Amino acid sequence: MKFVATLIANPLELALDDAFVNAAARAVGAREVHWLSQRVACDLTLPVNTKREEAEATLAVLVQGRPVDAAVQPAATRRKSGLIADMDSTMIDQECIDELADLFGVGEMVAQVTARSMNGEINFEAALRERVGLLKGMPISVVDEVLKTRITYAAGGRELVATMRANGAWTALISGGFTRFTSEIAAALGFHEHRANVLIEEGDHFTGEVVEPILGREAKADALSAIATKHGLSPAQFIAVGDGANDLGMLALAGTGVALHAKPFVANQTRIRINHGDLTALLYLQGYRQQDFVG
């Protein structure tokens, strides 16, 4: 099997230079260097007899202490036909439930539960019920206020979705958050579809309850399988991205699972980790060049 190694830096830092790239190429015996974006991303074509684990270990040592990410993938299957993305702290910079709670005056209590859940310390479903319970009586209008004043989109997200759509891929936003957010954010970023949990409402307030069953770790993986089947694809033809413990199922199931700026608990269980680049890193991982980007 032929492998390709991709080196990726944050587009704002331009941390890749010829000297470092050439040193990396020598270290893994790369036959060719192909720049995807000057000083931001490049591919190293690895010899046919390359052992993936050895190349990964060599590059991990080389990039240590540098703002550069490295990944090694099978060359023939790196370009994907679908994208499955988490929302909170992945496609947007915030955790929506934390923002709701902050405006409702229970921010510290909810944030503590969120952190423990994303680190895998407590069951996601139980944690969500606990957090939603703290929002009992919150006006529905608070959602609109959060969307208007507190939500920012993660760098590279629009380009990621638009470029994959332009190349025929199916795109889905799958969140353990809430449909009142995913409906707006999916539309703004151009996703084909979205799935999330539903907060129960009574009049113009939330009841502090969520519709069961909760969309958590297993449900995210199930959603990937269902979406792939619906579109005549396999999960192996998808690239998935997330940052929390409840994303691990879909990251493991997808052909390429990417832990983006993830918690250590998640990063340690995911083969491909992007700690420095933005969401355009997922395009470079698939071999897209910067000039191919849409949006």
CSV table of C-alpha atoms in Angstrom, one decimal:
chain,number,residue,atom,x,y,z
A,1,MET,CA,0.0,0.0,0.0
A,2,LYS,CA,1.2,3.5,-0.9
A,3,PHE,CA,1.1,6.1,1.9
A,4,VAL,CA,1.3,9.9,1.8
A,5,ALA,CA,2.4,12.1,4.7
A,6,THR,CA,0.9,15.6,5.0
A,7,LEU,CA,2.5,18.4,7.0
A,8,ILE,CA,0.1,21.2,8.0
A,9,ALA,CA,0.6,24.5,9.8
A,10,ASN,CA,-1.9,27.2,10.9
A,11,PRO,CA,-2.5,29.5,7.8
A,12,LEU,CA,-1.9,32.5,10.0
A,13,GLU,CA,1.6,31.3,11.2
A,14,LEU,CA,3.2,30.0,7.9
A,15,ALA,CA,5.4,27.7,10.0
A,16,LEU,CA,6.5,25.4,7.2
A,17,ASP,CA,9.8,26.3,5.5
A,18,ASP,CA,11.9,24.4,2.9
A,19,ALA,CA,14.6,23.5,5.4
A,20,PHE,CA,12.2,21.8,7.7
A,21,VAL,CA,10.2,20.1,5.0
A,22,ASN,CA,13.3,18.8,3.3
A,23,ALA,CA,14.5,17.4,6.7
A,24,ALA,CA,11.2,15.7,7.2
A,25,ALA,CA,11.3,14.2,3.7
A,26,ARG,CA,14.7,12.8,4.3
A,27,ALA,CA,13.7,11.4,7.6
A,28,VAL,CA,10.8,9.3,6.1
A,29,GLY,CA,12.5,8.6,2.8
A,30,ALA,CA,10.0,10.6,0.8
A,31,ARG,CA,10.6,10.6,-2.9
A,32,GLU,CA,8.7,13.8,-3.7
A,33,VAL,CA,7.4,17.0,-2.0
A,34,HIS,CA,4.2,18.5,-3.3
A,35,TRP,CA,3.2,21.9,-1.9
A,36,LEU,CA,-0.6,22.3,-1.3
A,37,SER,CA,-0.1,25.8,0.0
A,38,GLN,CA,3.2,27.5,0.3
A,39,ARG,CA,4.5,27.5,3.9
A,40,VAL,CA,1.1,26.1,5.1
A,41,ALA,CA,0.7,22.5,3.9
A,42,CYS,CA,2.6,19.9,1.8
A,43,ASP,CA,2.5,16.2,0.9
A,44,LEU,CA,5.4,13.9,1.1
A,45,THR,CA,5.2,10.9,-1.2
A,46,LEU,CA,6.4,7.9,0.8
A,47,PRO,CA,8.2,4.8,-0.6
A,48,VAL,CA,6.1,1.8,-1.4
A,49,ASN,CA,7.6,-0.3,1.5
A,50,THR,CA,6.9,2.4,4.1
A,51,LYS,CA,5.4,1.2,7.4
A,52,ARG,CA,2.7,3.6,8.5
A,53,GLU,CA,3.4,3.4,12.2
A,54,GLU,CA,7.1,4.0,11.7
A,55,ALA,CA,6.5,7.1,9.5
A,56,GLU,CA,4.0,8.5,12.0
A,57,ALA,CA,6.5,8.0,14.9
A,58,THR,CA,9.3,9.7,13.0
A,59,LEU,CA,7.2,12.7,12.1
A,60,ALA,CA,5.8,13.0,15.6
A,61,VAL,CA,9.4,13.5,16.9
A,62,LEU,CA,10.2,16.0,14.1
A,63,VAL,CA,7.2,18.2,14.7
A,64,GLN,CA,7.5,18.2,18.5
A,65,GLY,CA,7.8,21.8,19.7
A,66,ARG,CA,6.8,23.2,16.3
A,67,PRO,CA,3.3,24.5,15.4
A,68,VAL,CA,3.0,21.8,12.7
A,69,ASP,CA,0.6,18.8,12.5
A,70,ALA,CA,1.6,15.6,10.6
A,71,ALA,CA,-0.6,12.7,9.3
A,72,VAL,CA,0.1,9.6,7.3
A,73,GLN,CA,-2.7,8.1,5.2
A,74,PRO,CA,-3.2,5.6,2.4
A,75,ALA,CA,-2.8,7.7,-0.8
A,76,ALA,CA,-5.5,6.0,-2.8
A,77,THR,CA,-8.4,6.6,-0.4
A,78,ARG,CA,-7.7,9.9,1.2
A,79,ARG,CA,-10.2,11.9,-0.8
A,80,LYS,CA,-13.6,11.5,0.8
A,81,SER,CA,-17.2,11.6,-0.5
A,82,GLY,CA,-18.8,12.8,2.7
A,83,LEU,CA,-18.2,15.0,5.8
A,84,ILE,CA,-19.6,14.5,9.3
A,85,ALA,CA,-18.8,17.3,11.7
A,86,ASP,CA,-19.4,18.1,15.3
A,87,MET,CA,-20.7,21.6,16.1
A,88,ASP,CA,-19.6,22.9,19.5
A,89,SER,CA,-15.9,23.8,19.7
A,90,THR,CA,-15.5,22.4,16.2
A,91,MET,CA,-17.5,24.2,13.6
A,92,ILE,CA,-18.1,27.0,16.0
A,93,ASP,CA,-15.8,28.3,18.7
A,94,GLN,CA,-18.2,28.0,21.6
A,95,GLU,CA,-20.2,25.4,23.6
A,96,CYS,CA,-23.8,26.5,23.0
A,97,ILE,CA,-25.2,25.1,26.3
A,98,ASP,CA,-22.4,26.9,28.2
A,99,GLU,CA,-23.4,30.2,26.6
A,100,LEU,CA,-27.1,29.7,27.3
A,101,ALA,CA,-26.3,28.9,30.9
A,102,ASP,CA,-24.1,31.9,31.3
A,103,LEU,CA,-26.9,34.2,30.2
A,104,PHE,CA,-29.3,32.4,32.5
A,105,GLY,CA,-27.0,32.7,35.5
A,106,VAL,CA,-26.0,29.1,35.9
A,107,GLY,CA,-22.9,29.3,33.8
A,108,GLU,CA,-20.3,28.0,36.2
A,109,MET,CA,-22.3,24.9,37.2
A,110,VAL,CA,-23.0,23.9,33.6
A,111,ALA,CA,-19.5,24.6,32.4
A,112,GLN,CA,-18.1,22.2,35.0
A,113,VAL,CA,-20.3,19.4,33.9
A,114,THR,CA,-19.6,20.1,30.2
A,115,ALA,CA,-15.8,19.9,30.8
A,116,ARG,CA,-16.1,16.6,32.7
A,117,SER,CA,-18.3,15.2,29.9
A,118,MET,CA,-16.1,16.2,27.1
A,119,ASN,CA,-13.1,14.7,28.9
A,120,GLY,CA,-14.9,11.4,29.2
A,121,GLU,CA,-15.1,11.6,33.0
A,122,ILE,CA,-18.9,11.2,33.1
A,123,ASN,CA,-21.5,9.7,30.8
A,124,PHE,CA,-22.6,12.2,28.1
A,125,GLU,CA,-26.3,11.4,28.2
A,126,ALA,CA,-26.5,11.8,32.0
A,127,ALA,CA,-24.4,15.0,31.8
A,128,LEU,CA,-26.7,16.5,29.2
A,129,ARG,CA,-29.8,15.7,31.3
A,130,GLU,CA,-28.2,17.4,34.3
A,131,ARG,CA,-27.2,20.5,32.4
A,132,VAL,CA,-30.5,20.9,30.6
A,133,GLY,CA,-32.2,20.5,34.0
A,134,LEU,CA,-30.4,23.7,35.1
A,135,LEU,CA,-32.0,25.6,32.2
A,136,LYS,CA,-35.6,25.0,33.4
A,137,GLY,CA,-37.6,28.1,33.0
A,138,MET,CA,-35.2,29.8,30.7
A,139,PRO,CA,-36.9,32.0,28.0
A,140,ILE,CA,-36.6,30.6,24.5
A,141,SER,CA,-35.5,34.1,23.3
A,142,VAL,CA,-32.1,33.5,25.0
A,143,VAL,CA,-31.2,31.2,22.1
A,144,ASP,CA,-31.6,34.0,19.6
A,145,GLU,CA,-29.5,36.3,21.8
A,146,VAL,CA,-26.7,33.7,22.0
A,147,LEU,CA,-26.8,33.2,18.2
A,148,LYS,CA,-26.6,36.9,17.5
A,149,THR,CA,-24.1,38.0,20.1
A,150,ARG,CA,-21.9,35.0,21.2
A,151,ILE,CA,-21.4,32.6,18.4
A,152,THR,CA,-18.4,32.8,16.1
A,153,TYR,CA,-17.6,30.4,13.3
A,154,ALA,CA,-14.4,28.4,13.4
A,155,ALA,CA,-11.7,29.4,10.9
A,156,GLY,CA,-11.8,27.4,7.7
A,157,GLY,CA,-15.3,26.0,8.2
A,158,ARG,CA,-17.0,27.7,5.3
A,159,GLU,CA,-14.2,26.7,2.9
A,160,LEU,CA,-14.3,23.1,4.2
A,161,VAL,CA,-18.0,22.6,3.6
A,162,ALA,CA,-18.2,24.6,0.3
A,163,THR,CA,-15.1,22.8,-1.2
A,164,MET,CA,-16.4,19.4,-0.3
A,165,ARG,CA,-19.9,20.2,-1.6
A,166,ALA,CA,-18.4,21.5,-4.8
A,167,ASN,CA,-16.7,18.2,-5.3
A,168,GLY,CA,-19.8,16.2,-4.8
A,169,ALA,CA,-19.5,15.3,-1.1
A,170,TRP,CA,-22.5,15.0,1.2
A,171,THR,CA,-22.1,17.2,4.4
A,172,ALA,CA,-23.8,16.7,7.7
A,173,LEU,CA,-23.6,18.6,11.0
A,174,ILE,CA,-24.1,16.1,13.8
A,175,SER,CA,-24.3,17.5,17.3
A,176,GLY,CA,-24.9,16.5,20.9
A,177,GLY,CA,-26.2,20.0,21.3
A,178,PHE,CA,-29.6,21.3,20.2
A,179,THR,CA,-31.6,21.7,17.0
A,180,ARG,CA,-32.4,25.3,17.7
A,181,PHE,CA,-28.6,25.9,17.1
A,182,THR,CA,-27.8,23.3,14.5
A,183,SER,CA,-30.6,24.5,12.2
A,184,GLU,CA,-29.2,28.0,12.1
A,185,ILE,CA,-25.5,27.1,12.0
A,186,ALA,CA,-25.9,24.3,9.4
A,187,ALA,CA,-27.7,26.7,7.1
A,188,ALA,CA,-25.1,29.5,7.6
A,189,LEU,CA,-22.1,27.1,6.9
A,190,GLY,CA,-23.8,25.3,4.0
A,191,PHE,CA,-24.3,21.8,5.3
A,192,HIS,CA,-26.8,19.6,3.5
A,193,GLU,CA,-28.4,18.4,6.8
A,194,HIS,CA,-28.1,18.5,10.6
A,195,ARG,CA,-29.1,16.3,13.5
A,196,ALA,CA,-29.1,17.2,17.2
A,197,ASN,CA,-31.1,17.0,20.4
A,198,VAL,CA,-34.4,18.7,20.9
A,199,LEU,CA,-35.1,20.8,24.0
A,200,ILE,CA,-38.7,20.5,25.2
A,201,GLU,CA,-40.6,23.8,25.3
A,202,GLU,CA,-43.7,25.0,27.1
A,203,GLY,CA,-45.0,28.3,25.9
A,204,ASP,CA,-42.1,30.7,25.6
A,205,HIS,CA,-39.8,28.8,28.1
A,206,PHE,CA,-37.8,25.6,28.2
A,207,THR,CA,-39.0,22.9,30.6
A,208,GLY,CA,-35.5,21.7,31.6
A,209,GLU,CA,-36.0,18.4,29.7
A,210,VAL,CA,-34.7,17.0,26.4
A,211,VAL,CA,-36.4,14.6,24.0
A,212,GLU,CA,-35.3,11.0,24.4
A,213,PRO,CA,-33.3,9.2,23.1
A,214,ILE,CA,-30.4,11.6,23.5
A,215,LEU,CA,-28.0,12.0,20.6
A,216,GLY,CA,-24.7,11.1,22.2
A,217,ARG,CA,-21.6,9.0,21.4
A,218,GLU,CA,-23.4,5.9,20.0
A,219,ALA,CA,-26.1,7.9,18.2
A,220,LYS,CA,-23.4,10.0,16.4
A,221,ALA,CA,-21.8,6.8,15.0
A,222,ASP,CA,-25.3,5.5,14.1
A,223,ALA,CA,-26.1,8.7,12.3
A,224,LEU,CA,-22.9,8.4,10.3
A,225,SER,CA,-23.8,4.8,9.3
A,226,ALA,CA,-27.4,5.8,8.4
A,227,ILE,CA,-26.3,8.8,6.3
A,228,ALA,CA,-23.7,6.8,4.5
A,229,THR,CA,-26.2,4.0,3.7
A,230,LYS,CA,-28.9,6.6,2.5
A,231,HIS,CA,-26.4,8.0,0.0
A,232,GLY,CA,-25.0,4.7,-1.2
A,233,LEU,CA,-21.7,5.2,0.6
A,234,SER,CA,-19.8,3.5,3.3
A,235,PRO,CA,-18.6,5.1,6.5
A,236,ALA,CA,-15.0,4.6,5.2
A,237,GLN,CA,-15.8,7.2,2.5
A,238,PHE,CA,-16.4,9.9,5.1
A,239,ILE,CA,-14.1,12.2,6.9
A,240,ALA,CA,-15.3,13.1,10.4
A,241,VAL,CA,-14.2,15.8,12.8
A,242,GLY,CA,-14.8,16.5,16.4
A,243,ASP,CA,-13.2,17.4,19.7
A,244,GLY,CA,-15.1,15.7,22.6
A,245,ALA,CA,-15.5,12.2,24.1
A,246,ASN,CA,-18.9,11.8,22.5
A,247,ASP,CA,-17.3,12.2,19.0
A,248,LEU,CA,-15.0,9.1,19.5
A,249,GLY,CA,-17.5,6.7,18.0
A,250,MET,CA,-18.0,8.5,14.7
A,251,LEU,CA,-14.3,9.4,14.5
A,252,ALA,CA,-13.4,5.7,14.8
A,253,LEU,CA,-16.1,4.6,12.3
A,254,ALA,CA,-15.2,7.1,9.6
A,255,GLY,CA,-12.6,6.4,7.0
A,256,THR,CA,-10.7,9.4,8.3
A,257,GLY,CA,-11.4,10.6,11.9
A,258,VAL,CA,-9.9,13.9,12.9
A,259,ALA,CA,-9.5,15.2,16.4
A,260,LEU,CA,-9.5,19.0,16.0
A,261,HIS,CA,-8.0,20.9,18.9
A,262,ALA,CA,-9.3,18.1,21.0
A,263,LYS,CA,-9.2,17.3,24.7
A,264,PRO,CA,-6.3,15.0,25.6
A,265,PHE,CA,-8.7,12.1,26.4
A,266,VAL,CA,-9.9,12.3,22.8
A,267,ALA,CA,-6.6,13.1,21.0
A,268,ASN,CA,-4.9,10.1,22.6
A,269,GLN,CA,-7.5,7.8,21.1
A,270,THR,CA,-7.5,9.3,17.6
A,271,ARG,CA,-4.9,8.6,14.9
A,272,ILE,CA,-5.1,11.9,13.1
A,273,ARG,CA,-4.9,15.0,15.3
A,274,ILE,CA,-5.0,18.7,14.2
A,275,ASN,CA,-3.7,20.7,17.1
A,276,HIS,CA,-2.4,23.8,15.2
A,277,GLY,CA,-4.2,24.1,11.8
A,278,ASP,CA,-7.8,25.3,11.3
A,279,LEU,CA,-10.6,23.4,9.5
A,280,THR,CA,-9.0,23.8,6.1
A,281,ALA,CA,-6.6,21.1,7.4
A,282,LEU,CA,-9.3,18.6,6.6
A,283,LEU,CA,-9.0,19.7,2.9
A,284,TYR,CA,-5.2,19.4,2.9
A,285,LEU,CA,-5.5,15.9,4.5
A,286,GLN,CA,-7.6,15.0,1.4
A,287,GLY,CA,-5.0,16.4,-1.0
A,288,TYR,CA,-6.8,19.6,-1.9
A,289,ARG,CA,-4.6,22.5,-2.8
A,290,GLN,CA,-5.4,26.0,-1.6
A,291,GLN,CA,-6.2,27.1,-5.1
A,292,ASP,CA,-8.9,24.4,-5.1
A,293,PHE,CA,-10.7,25.9,-2.1
A,294,VAL,CA,-14.3,27.3,-2.6
A,295,GLY,CA,-15.7,30.1,-0.5
